[in-house]
Each structure stands twice: as C-alpha cells, then as structure tokens.
JSON list of C-alpha atoms in Angstrom, two decimals:
[
{"chain": "A", "resi": 1, "resn": "THR", "atom": "CA", "xyz": [144.28, 143.88, 67.55]},
{"chain": "A", "resi": 2, "resn": "ALA", "atom": "CA", "xyz": [147.70, 145.45, 69.26]},
{"chain": "A", "resi": 3, "resn": "ALA", "atom": "CA", "xyz": [150.19, 147.17, 67.22]},
{"chain": "A", "resi": 4, "resn": "ARG", "atom": "CA", "xyz": [153.51, 149.00, 68.40]},
{"chain": "A", "resi": 5, "resn": "MET", "atom": "CA", "xyz": [153.29, 152.42, 67.07]},
{"chain": "A", "resi": 6, "resn": "GLY", "atom": "CA", "xyz": [157.25, 153.48, 67.23]},
{"chain": "A", "resi": 7, "resn": "GLY", "atom": "CA", "xyz": [159.56, 153.47, 70.18]},
{"chain": "A", "resi": 8, "resn": "ASP", "atom": "CA", "xyz": [157.64, 152.61, 73.76]},
{"chain": "A", "resi": 9, "resn": "GLU", "atom": "CA", "xyz": [154.38, 153.38, 72.33]},
{"chain": "A", "resi": 10, "resn": "PHE", "atom": "CA", "xyz": [152.04, 150.56, 71.72]},
{"chain": "A", "resi": 11, "resn": "VAL", "atom": "CA", "xyz": [148.30, 150.57, 70.66]},
{"chain": "A", "resi": 12, "resn": "VAL", "atom": "CA", "xyz": [145.19, 147.87, 71.61]},
{"chain": "A", "resi": 13, "resn": "ILE", "atom": "CA", "xyz": [141.87, 148.27, 69.75]},
{"chain": "A", "resi": 14, "resn": "ALA", "atom": "CA", "xyz": [139.23, 146.04, 71.69]},
{"chain": "A", "resi": 15, "resn": "THR", "atom": "CA", "xyz": [136.06, 146.11, 70.28]},
{"chain": "A", "resi": 16, "resn": "GLY", "atom": "CA", "xyz": [132.91, 144.75, 71.48]},
{"chain": "A", "resi": 17, "resn": "LEU", "atom": "CA", "xyz": [132.71, 146.33, 74.97]},
{"chain": "A", "resi": 18, "resn": "GLY", "atom": "CA", "xyz": [129.43, 146.82, 75.58]},
{"chain": "A", "resi": 19, "resn": "THR", "atom": "CA", "xyz": [126.35, 148.57, 74.33]},
{"chain": "A", "resi": 20, "resn": "THR", "atom": "CA", "xyz": [126.55, 151.75, 77.15]},
{"chain": "A", "resi": 21, "resn": "ASN", "atom": "CA", "xyz": [129.47, 154.17, 77.52]},
{"chain": "A", "resi": 22, "resn": "GLY", "atom": "CA", "xyz": [129.65, 153.51, 81.07]},
{"chain": "A", "resi": 23, "resn": "LEU", "atom": "CA", "xyz": [129.92, 149.85, 80.27]},
{"chain": "A", "resi": 24, "resn": "ALA", "atom": "CA", "xyz": [132.69, 150.15, 77.84]},
{"chain": "A", "resi": 25, "resn": "ALA", "atom": "CA", "xyz": [134.64, 152.47, 79.74]},
{"chain": "A", "resi": 26, "resn": "TYR", "atom": "CA", "xyz": [134.43, 149.77, 82.49]},
{"chain": "A", "resi": 27, "resn": "LYS", "atom": "CA", "xyz": [135.85, 147.07, 80.55]},
{"chain": "A", "resi": 28, "resn": "ALA", "atom": "CA", "xyz": [138.06, 149.08, 78.66]},
{"chain": "A", "resi": 29, "resn": "LYS", "atom": "CA", "xyz": [139.50, 149.71, 81.95]},
{"chain": "A", "resi": 30, "resn": "ALA", "atom": "CA", "xyz": [139.77, 146.29, 83.10]},
{"chain": "A", "resi": 31, "resn": "ILE", "atom": "CA", "xyz": [142.07, 145.11, 80.07]},
{"chain": "A", "resi": 32, "resn": "ALA", "atom": "CA", "xyz": [144.41, 148.09, 80.93]},
{"chain": "A", "resi": 33, "resn": "GLU", "atom": "CA", "xyz": [144.45, 146.79, 84.47]},
{"chain": "A", "resi": 34, "resn": "LYS", "atom": "CA", "xyz": [145.61, 143.37, 82.97]},
{"chain": "A", "resi": 35, "resn": "ILE", "atom": "CA", "xyz": [147.89, 144.39, 80.71]},
{"chain": "A", "resi": 36, "resn": "THR", "atom": "CA", "xyz": [149.82, 146.46, 83.45]},
{"chain": "A", "resi": 37, "resn": "THR", "atom": "CA", "xyz": [149.60, 143.77, 86.34]},
{"chain": "A", "resi": 38, "resn": "LEU", "atom": "CA", "xyz": [151.04, 141.37, 83.35]},
{"chain": "A", "resi": 39, "resn": "LEU", "atom": "CA", "xyz": [153.55, 143.57, 82.18]},
{"chain": "A", "resi": 40, "resn": "SER", "atom": "CA", "xyz": [155.24, 144.87, 86.07]},
{"chain": "A", "resi": 41, "resn": "GLY", "atom": "CA", "xyz": [156.11, 141.17, 86.47]},
{"chain": "A", "resi": 42, "resn": "PRO", "atom": "CA", "xyz": [160.13, 141.09, 86.71]},
{"chain": "A", "resi": 43, "resn": "CYS", "atom": "CA", "xyz": [162.11, 139.62, 83.61]},
{"chain": "A", "resi": 44, "resn": "GLN", "atom": "CA", "xyz": [165.37, 138.08, 84.29]},
{"chain": "A", "resi": 45, "resn": "ILE", "atom": "CA", "xyz": [168.31, 139.67, 81.92]},
{"chain": "A", "resi": 46, "resn": "ASP", "atom": "CA", "xyz": [171.57, 138.65, 82.58]},
{"chain": "A", "resi": 47, "resn": "GLY", "atom": "CA", "xyz": [171.19, 137.62, 85.95]},
{"chain": "A", "resi": 48, "resn": "HIS", "atom": "CA", "xyz": [169.62, 141.02, 86.40]},
{"chain": "A", "resi": 49, "resn": "ASP", "atom": "CA", "xyz": [165.24, 141.51, 87.41]},
{"chain": "A", "resi": 50, "resn": "LEU", "atom": "CA", "xyz": [164.30, 144.51, 85.68]},
{"chain": "A", "resi": 51, "resn": "CYS", "atom": "CA", "xyz": [160.59, 145.60, 86.48]},
{"chain": "A", "resi": 52, "resn": "ILE", "atom": "CA", "xyz": [158.38, 147.16, 83.45]},
{"chain": "A", "resi": 53, "resn": "THR", "atom": "CA", "xyz": [155.53, 149.86, 83.96]},
{"chain": "A", "resi": 54, "resn": "ALA", "atom": "CA", "xyz": [152.75, 151.34, 81.85]},
{"chain": "A", "resi": 55, "resn": "SER", "atom": "CA", "xyz": [151.03, 154.45, 81.46]},
{"chain": "A", "resi": 56, "resn": "VAL", "atom": "CA", "xyz": [147.91, 153.76, 79.77]},
{"chain": "A", "resi": 57, "resn": "GLY", "atom": "CA", "xyz": [145.30, 156.33, 78.07]},
{"chain": "A", "resi": 58, "resn": "ILE", "atom": "CA", "xyz": [142.04, 155.08, 77.13]},
{"chain": "A", "resi": 59, "resn": "SER", "atom": "CA", "xyz": [139.78, 156.81, 74.47]},
{"chain": "A", "resi": 60, "resn": "VAL", "atom": "CA", "xyz": [136.22, 155.16, 74.26]},
{"chain": "A", "resi": 61, "resn": "PHE", "atom": "CA", "xyz": [134.64, 154.85, 70.41]},
{"chain": "A", "resi": 62, "resn": "PRO", "atom": "CA", "xyz": [133.52, 155.45, 68.35]},
{"chain": "A", "resi": 63, "resn": "ALA", "atom": "CA", "xyz": [132.47, 159.25, 69.01]},
{"chain": "A", "resi": 64, "resn": "PRO", "atom": "CA", "xyz": [130.38, 161.64, 66.90]},
{"chain": "A", "resi": 65, "resn": "ASP", "atom": "CA", "xyz": [132.53, 163.64, 64.42]},
{"chain": "A", "resi": 66, "resn": "LYS", "atom": "CA", "xyz": [135.79, 161.49, 65.17]},
{"chain": "A", "resi": 67, "resn": "GLY", "atom": "CA", "xyz": [138.04, 159.53, 62.79]},
{"chain": "A", "resi": 68, "resn": "VAL", "atom": "CA", "xyz": [141.01, 156.94, 63.50]},
{"chain": "A", "resi": 69, "resn": "ASP", "atom": "CA", "xyz": [143.48, 159.65, 63.85]},
{"chain": "A", "resi": 70, "resn": "ASP", "atom": "CA", "xyz": [141.68, 162.01, 66.05]},
{"chain": "A", "resi": 71, "resn": "ILE", "atom": "CA", "xyz": [140.38, 158.52, 68.37]},
{"chain": "A", "resi": 72, "resn": "LEU", "atom": "CA", "xyz": [144.44, 157.98, 68.05]},
{"chain": "A", "resi": 73, "resn": "MET", "atom": "CA", "xyz": [144.93, 161.35, 69.38]},
{"chain": "A", "resi": 74, "resn": "GLN", "atom": "CA", "xyz": [142.84, 161.37, 72.75]},
{"chain": "A", "resi": 75, "resn": "ALA", "atom": "CA", "xyz": [144.54, 158.23, 73.54]},
{"chain": "A", "resi": 76, "resn": "ASP", "atom": "CA", "xyz": [147.77, 159.08, 73.41]},
{"chain": "A", "resi": 77, "resn": "SER", "atom": "CA", "xyz": [146.78, 162.95, 75.10]},
{"chain": "A", "resi": 78, "resn": "ALA", "atom": "CA", "xyz": [145.61, 160.14, 77.79]},
{"chain": "A", "resi": 79, "resn": "MET", "atom": "CA", "xyz": [148.83, 158.61, 78.13]},
{"chain": "A", "resi": 80, "resn": "TYR", "atom": "CA", "xyz": [151.38, 161.75, 78.48]},
{"chain": "A", "resi": 81, "resn": "ARG", "atom": "CA", "xyz": [148.51, 162.56, 81.30]},
{"chain": "A", "resi": 82, "resn": "ALA", "atom": "CA", "xyz": [148.64, 159.04, 83.15]},
{"chain": "A", "resi": 83, "resn": "LYS", "atom": "CA", "xyz": [152.85, 159.26, 82.67]},
{"chain": "A", "resi": 84, "resn": "ALA", "atom": "CA", "xyz": [152.58, 162.91, 84.06]},
{"chain": "A", "resi": 85, "resn": "ALA", "atom": "CA", "xyz": [150.66, 161.55, 87.14]},
{"chain": "A", "resi": 86, "resn": "ARG", "atom": "CA", "xyz": [153.39, 158.61, 87.89]},
{"chain": "A", "resi": 87, "resn": "CYS", "atom": "CA", "xyz": [154.11, 154.91, 86.29]},
{"chain": "A", "resi": 88, "resn": "ASN", "atom": "CA", "xyz": [151.72, 152.60, 86.42]},
{"chain": "A", "resi": 89, "resn": "VAL", "atom": "CA", "xyz": [148.16, 154.98, 86.08]},
{"chain": "A", "resi": 90, "resn": "ILE", "atom": "CA", "xyz": [145.18, 154.85, 83.45]},
{"chain": "A", "resi": 91, "resn": "LYS", "atom": "CA", "xyz": [143.86, 157.50, 82.34]},
{"chain": "A", "resi": 92, "resn": "PHE", "atom": "CA", "xyz": [140.57, 158.26, 80.23]},
{"chain": "A", "resi": 93, "resn": "PHE", "atom": "CA", "xyz": [140.43, 161.41, 77.60]},
{"chain": "A", "resi": 94, "resn": "LEU", "atom": "CA", "xyz": [137.06, 162.27, 79.15]},
{"chain": "A", "resi": 95, "resn": "PRO", "atom": "CA", "xyz": [137.00, 162.66, 82.74]},
{"chain": "A", "resi": 96, "resn": "HIS", "atom": "CA", "xyz": [133.44, 161.61, 82.66]},
{"chain": "A", "resi": 97, "resn": "MET", "atom": "CA", "xyz": [134.18, 158.09, 81.04]},
{"chain": "A", "resi": 98, "resn": "GLN", "atom": "CA", "xyz": [136.90, 157.72, 83.81]},
{"chain": "A", "resi": 99, "resn": "ASP", "atom": "CA", "xyz": [133.75, 158.70, 87.01]},
{"chain": "A", "resi": 100, "resn": "ALA", "atom": "CA", "xyz": [132.00, 155.79, 85.06]},
{"chain": "A", "resi": 101, "resn": "ALA", "atom": "CA", "xyz": [134.67, 153.36, 85.39]},
{"chain": "A", "resi": 102, "resn": "ASP", "atom": "CA", "xyz": [135.49, 153.82, 88.69]},
{"chain": "A", "resi": 103, "resn": "GLU", "atom": "CA", "xyz": [131.53, 154.35, 89.48]},
{"chain": "A", "resi": 104, "resn": "ARG", "atom": "CA", "xyz": [131.25, 150.27, 87.93]},
{"chain": "A", "resi": 105, "resn": "LEU", "atom": "CA", "xyz": [134.06, 148.85, 90.03]},
{"chain": "A", "resi": 106, "resn": "HIS", "atom": "CA", "xyz": [132.59, 150.31, 92.66]},
{"chain": "A", "resi": 107, "resn": "LEU", "atom": "CA", "xyz": [129.42, 148.82, 92.44]},
{"chain": "A", "resi": 108, "resn": "ASN", "atom": "CA", "xyz": [131.28, 145.37, 91.46]},
{"chain": "A", "resi": 109, "resn": "MET", "atom": "CA", "xyz": [132.51, 146.02, 95.23]},
{"chain": "A", "resi": 110, "resn": "GLU", "atom": "CA", "xyz": [129.27, 146.82, 96.81]},
{"chain": "A", "resi": 111, "resn": "ILE", "atom": "CA", "xyz": [127.33, 144.15, 94.72]},
{"chain": "A", "resi": 112, "resn": "ARG", "atom": "CA", "xyz": [129.95, 141.63, 96.27]},
{"chain": "A", "resi": 113, "resn": "GLU", "atom": "CA", "xyz": [129.35, 142.68, 100.31]},
{"chain": "A", "resi": 114, "resn": "ALA", "atom": "CA", "xyz": [126.04, 142.89, 99.56]},
{"chain": "A", "resi": 115, "resn": "LEU", "atom": "CA", "xyz": [125.50, 139.00, 99.06]},
{"chain": "A", "resi": 116, "resn": "ALA", "atom": "CA", "xyz": [127.99, 138.48, 101.83]},
{"chain": "A", "resi": 117, "resn": "ASN", "atom": "CA", "xyz": [125.56, 140.50, 103.96]},
{"chain": "A", "resi": 118, "resn": "ASP", "atom": "CA", "xyz": [122.41, 139.26, 103.04]},
{"chain": "A", "resi": 119, "resn": "GLN", "atom": "CA", "xyz": [121.32, 143.04, 101.09]},
{"chain": "A", "resi": 120, "resn": "PHE", "atom": "CA", "xyz": [119.41, 141.40, 98.51]},
{"chain": "A", "resi": 121, "resn": "GLU", "atom": "CA", "xyz": [115.31, 140.82, 98.66]},
{"chain": "A", "resi": 122, "resn": "LEU", "atom": "CA", "xyz": [112.86, 139.00, 96.38]},
{"chain": "A", "resi": 123, "resn": "TYR", "atom": "CA", "xyz": [109.48, 140.43, 95.66]},
{"chain": "A", "resi": 124, "resn": "TYR", "atom": "CA", "xyz": [106.88, 138.50, 94.60]},
{"chain": "A", "resi": 125, "resn": "GLN", "atom": "CA", "xyz": [104.44, 139.88, 91.63]},
{"chain": "A", "resi": 126, "resn": "PRO", "atom": "CA", "xyz": [101.53, 138.25, 91.03]},
{"chain": "A", "resi": 127, "resn": "GLN", "atom": "CA", "xyz": [100.11, 136.77, 87.36]},
{"chain": "A", "resi": 128, "resn": "VAL", "atom": "CA", "xyz": [96.74, 136.67, 86.95]},
{"chain": "A", "resi": 129, "resn": "ASN", "atom": "CA", "xyz": [94.46, 135.20, 84.32]},
{"chain": "A", "resi": 130, "resn": "ASN", "atom": "CA", "xyz": [91.81, 136.91, 82.31]},
{"chain": "A", "resi": 131, "resn": "SER", "atom": "CA", "xyz": [89.34, 136.65, 84.92]},
{"chain": "A", "resi": 132, "resn": "GLY", "atom": "CA", "xyz": [91.35, 138.11, 87.52]},
{"chain": "A", "resi": 133, "resn": "THR", "atom": "CA", "xyz": [92.42, 135.09, 89.63]},
{"chain": "A", "resi": 134, "resn": "ILE", "atom": "CA", "xyz": [95.94, 134.68, 90.87]},
{"chain": "A", "resi": 135, "resn": "VAL", "atom": "CA", "xyz": [97.65, 131.52, 88.98]},
{"chain": "A", "resi": 136, "resn": "GLY", "atom": "CA", "xyz": [101.43, 132.43, 90.37]},
{"chain": "A", "resi": 137, "resn": "ALA", "atom": "CA", "xyz": [103.76, 134.83, 91.20]},
{"chain": "A", "resi": 138, "resn": "GLU", "atom": "CA", "xyz": [107.08, 136.41, 89.50]},
{"chain": "A", "resi": 139, "resn": "ALA", "atom": "CA", "xyz": [110.06, 136.67, 91.96]},
{"chain": "A", "resi": 140, "resn": "LEU", "atom": "CA", "xyz": [111.51, 140.35, 91.87]},
{"chain": "A", "resi": 141, "resn": "LEU", "atom": "CA", "xyz": [114.67, 140.88, 93.08]},
{"chain": "A", "resi": 142, "resn": "ARG", "atom": "CA", "xyz": [115.72, 144.16, 94.72]},
{"chain": "A", "resi": 143, "resn": "TRP", "atom": "CA", "xyz": [118.86, 145.27, 96.77]},
{"chain": "A", "resi": 144, "resn": "ASN", "atom": "CA", "xyz": [118.31, 147.10, 100.69]},
{"chain": "A", "resi": 145, "resn": "HIS", "atom": "CA", "xyz": [121.53, 148.90, 99.85]},
{"chain": "A", "resi": 146, "resn": "PRO", "atom": "CA", "xyz": [122.21, 150.62, 103.19]},
{"chain": "A", "resi": 147, "resn": "GLN", "atom": "CA", "xyz": [122.58, 154.06, 102.06]},
{"chain": "A", "resi": 148, "resn": "ARG", "atom": "CA", "xyz": [120.97, 154.30, 98.98]},
{"chain": "A", "resi": 149, "resn": "GLY", "atom": "CA", "xyz": [117.77, 152.07, 100.02]},
{"chain": "A", "resi": 150, "resn": "LEU", "atom": "CA", "xyz": [115.92, 149.97, 97.61]},
{"chain": "A", "resi": 151, "resn": "VAL", "atom": "CA", "xyz": [117.77, 149.80, 94.66]},
{"chain": "A", "resi": 152, "resn": "MET", "atom": "CA", "xyz": [116.45, 148.68, 91.16]},
{"chain": "A", "resi": 153, "resn": "PRO", "atom": "CA", "xyz": [117.68, 145.61, 89.71]},
{"chain": "A", "resi": 154, "resn": "GLY", "atom": "CA", "xyz": [118.37, 147.48, 86.11]},
{"chain": "A", "resi": 155, "resn": "THR", "atom": "CA", "xyz": [121.06, 149.36, 88.01]},
{"chain": "A", "resi": 156, "resn": "PHE", "atom": "CA", "xyz": [123.18, 146.60, 89.21]},
{"chain": "A", "resi": 157, "resn": "LEU", "atom": "CA", "xyz": [122.62, 143.19, 87.05]},
{"chain": "A", "resi": 158, "resn": "GLU", "atom": "CA", "xyz": [124.78, 144.37, 84.06]},
{"chain": "A", "resi": 159, "resn": "VAL", "atom": "CA", "xyz": [127.58, 144.78, 86.43]},
{"chain": "A", "resi": 160, "resn": "ALA", "atom": "CA", "xyz": [126.69, 141.14, 88.22]},
{"chain": "A", "resi": 161, "resn": "GLU", "atom": "CA", "xyz": [126.73, 139.67, 84.65]},
{"chain": "A", "resi": 162, "resn": "GLU", "atom": "CA", "xyz": [129.70, 141.29, 82.99]},
{"chain": "A", "resi": 163, "resn": "THR", "atom": "CA", "xyz": [132.20, 140.72, 86.42]},
{"chain": "A", "resi": 164, "resn": "GLY", "atom": "CA", "xyz": [130.63, 136.57, 87.10]},
{"chain": "A", "resi": 165, "resn": "ILE", "atom": "CA", "xyz": [128.93, 137.45, 90.50]},
{"chain": "A", "resi": 166, "resn": "MET", "atom": "CA", "xyz": [125.28, 137.12, 88.84]},
{"chain": "A", "resi": 167, "resn": "GLN", "atom": "CA", "xyz": [125.84, 132.80, 89.47]},
{"chain": "A", "resi": 168, "resn": "ASP", "atom": "CA", "xyz": [126.03, 133.68, 92.77]},
{"chain": "A", "resi": 169, "resn": "ILE", "atom": "CA", "xyz": [123.16, 135.80, 92.59]},
{"chain": "A", "resi": 170, "resn": "GLY", "atom": "CA", "xyz": [120.99, 133.91, 90.76]},
{"chain": "A", "resi": 171, "resn": "GLN", "atom": "CA", "xyz": [121.68, 130.60, 92.92]},
{"chain": "A", "resi": 172, "resn": "TRP", "atom": "CA", "xyz": [120.85, 132.83, 96.16]},
{"chain": "A", "resi": 173, "resn": "VAL", "atom": "CA", "xyz": [117.09, 134.09, 94.12]},
{"chain": "A", "resi": 174, "resn": "LEU", "atom": "CA", "xyz": [116.88, 130.41, 93.40]},
{"chain": "A", "resi": 175, "resn": "ARG", "atom": "CA", "xyz": [117.09, 129.17, 96.96]},
{"chain": "A", "resi": 176, "resn": "LYS", "atom": "CA", "xyz": [114.91, 131.91, 98.24]},
{"chain": "A", "resi": 177, "resn": "ALA", "atom": "CA", "xyz": [112.29, 131.26, 95.92]},
{"chain": "A", "resi": 178, "resn": "CYS", "atom": "CA", "xyz": [112.30, 127.89, 96.86]},
{"chain": "A", "resi": 179, "resn": "GLN", "atom": "CA", "xyz": [112.25, 127.97, 100.49]},
{"chain": "A", "resi": 180, "resn": "GLN", "atom": "CA", "xyz": [109.23, 130.83, 100.01]},
{"chain": "A", "resi": 181, "resn": "ILE", "atom": "CA", "xyz": [107.39, 127.75, 97.59]},
{"chain": "A", "resi": 182, "resn": "LYS", "atom": "CA", "xyz": [107.89, 125.44, 100.47]},
{"chain": "A", "resi": 183, "resn": "ALA", "atom": "CA", "xyz": [106.42, 128.04, 103.14]},
{"chain": "A", "resi": 184, "resn": "TRP", "atom": "CA", "xyz": [103.67, 129.35, 100.47]},
{"chain": "A", "resi": 185, "resn": "THR", "atom": "CA", "xyz": [102.48, 125.07, 100.13]},
{"chain": "A", "resi": 186, "resn": "ALA", "atom": "CA", "xyz": [102.59, 124.69, 103.50]},
{"chain": "A", "resi": 187, "resn": "THR", "atom": "CA", "xyz": [100.17, 126.96, 104.32]},
{"chain": "A", "resi": 188, "resn": "GLY", "atom": "CA", "xyz": [97.72, 126.15, 101.35]},
{"chain": "A", "resi": 189, "resn": "LEU", "atom": "CA", "xyz": [98.80, 129.47, 98.76]},
{"chain": "A", "resi": 190, "resn": "LEU", "atom": "CA", "xyz": [100.06, 127.28, 96.45]},
{"chain": "A", "resi": 191, "resn": "SER", "atom": "CA", "xyz": [98.43, 124.45, 95.03]},
{"chain": "A", "resi": 192, "resn": "GLY", "atom": "CA", "xyz": [97.57, 123.13, 91.93]},
{"chain": "A", "resi": 193, "resn": "SER", "atom": "CA", "xyz": [98.69, 124.64, 89.14]},
{"chain": "A", "resi": 194, "resn": "HIS", "atom": "CA", "xyz": [100.37, 127.40, 90.62]},
{"chain": "A", "resi": 195, "resn": "MET", "atom": "CA", "xyz": [103.73, 128.41, 90.17]},
{"chain": "A", "resi": 196, "resn": "VAL", "atom": "CA", "xyz": [106.65, 130.83, 90.89]},
{"chain": "A", "resi": 197, "resn": "SER", "atom": "CA", "xyz": [108.71, 132.00, 88.08]},
{"chain": "A", "resi": 198, "resn": "VAL", "atom": "CA", "xyz": [112.54, 132.88, 88.37]},
{"chain": "A", "resi": 199, "resn": "ASN", "atom": "CA", "xyz": [114.13, 134.63, 86.09]},
{"chain": "A", "resi": 200, "resn": "ILE", "atom": "CA", "xyz": [117.62, 132.98, 84.79]},
{"chain": "A", "resi": 201, "resn": "SER", "atom": "CA", "xyz": [120.34, 134.98, 82.70]},
{"chain": "A", "resi": 202, "resn": "GLY", "atom": "CA", "xyz": [122.19, 133.65, 80.03]},
{"chain": "A", "resi": 203, "resn": "LYS", "atom": "CA", "xyz": [124.80, 133.17, 81.53]},
{"chain": "A", "resi": 204, "resn": "GLU", "atom": "CA", "xyz": [123.65, 130.82, 84.17]},
{"chain": "A", "resi": 205, "resn": "ILE", "atom": "CA", "xyz": [121.93, 128.67, 81.90]},
{"chain": "A", "resi": 206, "resn": "VAL", "atom": "CA", "xyz": [124.72, 128.26, 79.71]},
{"chain": "A", "resi": 207, "resn": "ALA", "atom": "CA", "xyz": [127.03, 127.51, 82.67]},
{"chain": "A", "resi": 208, "resn": "PRO", "atom": "CA", "xyz": [128.07, 123.95, 83.40]},
{"chain": "A", "resi": 209, "resn": "GLY", "atom": "CA", "xyz": [126.38, 122.56, 86.17]},
{"chain": "A", "resi": 210, "resn": "PHE", "atom": "CA", "xyz": [122.88, 124.49, 86.26]},
{"chain": "A", "resi": 211, "resn": "VAL", "atom": "CA", "xyz": [120.29, 121.14, 85.62]},
{"chain": "A", "resi": 212, "resn": "GLU", "atom": "CA", "xyz": [122.41, 119.76, 89.40]},
{"chain": "A", "resi": 213, "resn": "LYS", "atom": "CA", "xyz": [121.63, 123.37, 91.13]},
{"chain": "A", "resi": 214, "resn": "VAL", "atom": "CA", "xyz": [118.04, 123.72, 90.23]},
{"chain": "A", "resi": 215, "resn": "ARG", "atom": "CA", "xyz": [118.16, 119.86, 91.34]},
{"chain": "A", "resi": 216, "resn": "ARG", "atom": "CA", "xyz": [119.98, 121.12, 94.55]},
{"chain": "A", "resi": 217, "resn": "ALA", "atom": "CA", "xyz": [118.11, 124.07, 95.58]},
{"chain": "A", "resi": 218, "resn": "LEU", "atom": "CA", "xyz": [114.87, 121.76, 95.23]},
{"chain": "A", "resi": 219, "resn": "ARG", "atom": "CA", "xyz": [116.22, 119.13, 97.06]},
{"chain": "A", "resi": 220, "resn": "GLU", "atom": "CA", "xyz": [117.22, 121.33, 100.28]},
{"chain": "A", "resi": 221, "resn": "THR", "atom": "CA", "xyz": [114.30, 123.20, 100.60]},
{"chain": "A", "resi": 222, "resn": "GLU", "atom": "CA", "xyz": [112.17, 120.51, 99.99]},
{"chain": "A", "resi": 223, "resn": "ALA", "atom": "CA", "xyz": [110.23, 122.57, 97.85]},
{"chain": "A", "resi": 224, "resn": "ASP", "atom": "CA", "xyz": [107.80, 121.30, 95.34]},
{"chain": "A", "resi": 225, "resn": "PRO", "atom": "CA", "xyz": [109.33, 121.08, 91.53]},
{"chain": "A", "resi": 226, "resn": "HIS", "atom": "CA", "xyz": [106.07, 121.70, 89.80]},
{"chain": "A", "resi": 227, "resn": "HIS", "atom": "CA", "xyz": [105.63, 125.16, 91.34]},
{"chain": "A", "resi": 228, "resn": "LEU", "atom": "CA", "xyz": [109.09, 126.20, 90.34]},
{"chain": "A", "resi": 229, "resn": "GLY", "atom": "CA", "xyz": [109.11, 127.93, 86.96]},
{"chain": "A", "resi": 230, "resn": "ILE", "atom": "CA", "xyz": [111.67, 128.87, 84.84]},
{"chain": "A", "resi": 231, "resn": "GLU", "atom": "CA", "xyz": [111.79, 132.07, 82.82]},
{"chain": "A", "resi": 232, "resn": "LEU", "atom": "CA", "xyz": [114.65, 132.89, 80.09]},
{"chain": "A", "resi": 233, "resn": "THR", "atom": "CA", "xyz": [114.86, 135.47, 77.88]},
{"chain": "A", "resi": 234, "resn": "GLU", "atom": "CA", "xyz": [115.27, 135.25, 74.21]},
{"chain": "A", "resi": 235, "resn": "SER", "atom": "CA", "xyz": [118.90, 136.41, 73.79]},
{"chain": "A", "resi": 236, "resn": "SER", "atom": "CA", "xyz": [119.36, 133.18, 76.50]},
{"chain": "A", "resi": 237, "resn": "LEU", "atom": "CA", "xyz": [118.50, 131.22, 73.59]},
{"chain": "A", "resi": 238, "resn": "VAL", "atom": "CA", "xyz": [120.63, 132.27, 71.29]},
{"chain": "A", "resi": 239, "resn": "PRO", "atom": "CA", "xyz": [124.12, 130.82, 71.27]},
{"chain": "A", "resi": 240, "resn": "SER", "atom": "CA", "xyz": [123.24, 127.11, 71.83]},
{"chain": "A", "resi": 241, "resn": "GLY", "atom": "CA", "xyz": [119.71, 126.83, 71.50]},
{"chain": "A", "resi": 242, "resn": "ARG", "atom": "CA", "xyz": [119.57, 122.78, 71.83]},
{"chain": "A", "resi": 243, "resn": "ASP", "atom": "CA", "xyz": [121.80, 122.96, 74.83]},
{"chain": "A", "resi": 244, "resn": "ILE", "atom": "CA", "xyz": [119.25, 125.25, 76.87]},
{"chain": "A", "resi": 245, "resn": "VAL", "atom": "CA", "xyz": [116.41, 123.03, 75.52]},
{"chain": "A", "resi": 246, "resn": "GLN", "atom": "CA", "xyz": [117.62, 120.24, 76.95]},
{"chain": "A", "resi": 247, "resn": "LYS", "atom": "CA", "xyz": [118.24, 121.88, 80.24]}
]
C-alpha cells in the first residue's frame, strides 16, 4: 500500500516480509532500494532531464506497545536521518535492523561466491531400519566457509531461497548426489532398495523445468534413478498439490 502523507513525503506499507525481524528488514531494504532505483531515472520536462533522489526511513512492525502513530513517527525519524546523511540513503529506525539487513545482503553475496568457488559440500547421514541395517542415506548440505569454517544450512538457506539462488544450489546438490550414487553403485555399496535422499525446497519443485533438471542430472551422471529419493517438506505441498504430485 502506497500513500502520500503530504508535501514530498510518501509512505509504503509492505506486509508478509518474513517470520523474523532479520528477514523482514532485509526484504524491506530490498524494496526501498528498488524504489530509489526506479525514482532515480531522469524525467524529461520541457526538454530538461530532471533527476529525483529519495531519502528512505524504515520502521519494522509489529513492535511491542507500539501503535500506528508510533510506527509512522519511527519511520519519519529514520527518514530525516537519511536526509541528513545525503541523498538516496536508506536508514532504519533501529540501528540493529540496519545491521541485520546489511548482514543478509553480505551473506547473499557470499553464497553466490560459495557456489562459484565450490565451497559447498555434501555429507551423507545413514538411514537405518529397526534392526540397525543401513537402508539408505540422506544428503545434507554444508558450507565450508573459508573464514567461518563449517556453516550449517539453517544459517544460509533462508537467504538463498529469498534471493532466488536456491534453485542453482539445489541443482548442484542433485548433481553431486547423483555422482555419489553412481560411485557407490559401482563399488557395490548401493544395491537393491538402497536409496540416497535429496531435500528439495518448495520453490524448486514449483519452478518450471524441475522434472527435466532431475532427468538431466541422472542422464549426465549415469546414476540409477531407483537409488534417488526426492524429499519434500509439508509446506511444499500447500501451494499447488496436484501439480507437485504429478512432478
């Protein structure tokens, strides 16, 4: 929802930005950046190119004991701090929100570098039946960060999904798992009904061409499809169940 408050001041209300303040702050900043970029394009009036800059203040809600007026005052205060800094600046009312948004932006850049520099690894967790016999394995993604060491997926997968790079990561995971299936089949470690399971996110499964990506990974690695399992979370089945079942 966008509204003009008066003069040259406008308010944009964005909802459903995430379940955590960090994610909400990151997505709010992304929206603000898109707005400033769109406004910065030159407008031609009477033969003159006129450029507009925007100073943006952001307040994240809901907040304890804060009403509508409080939220607007916080955003207004942040906007004036942005104006005082310089043109085309984005400021949060709470400094730690700024830090959270900046951290997620930095993490997004690092994730892309990790994929390009082959910093991801797959660990395989054995799956056993009630008699203790191994019946398969689950492929678990880990990030071997050059400075932070081994990074667990809970730290970066949410950002990867929100920024769209999750599909590329998912394709990498699928291909690596298929390569491992091929290798284990050749040595006899995988046989019969043994299966290696790969977790697939909801955004991956609903994307066009998902089935062909799986087929291509199997074809190029020559992995036996009977040993590949695709695991979905319950949330993946919510948006378009019939289509997902067909895939």
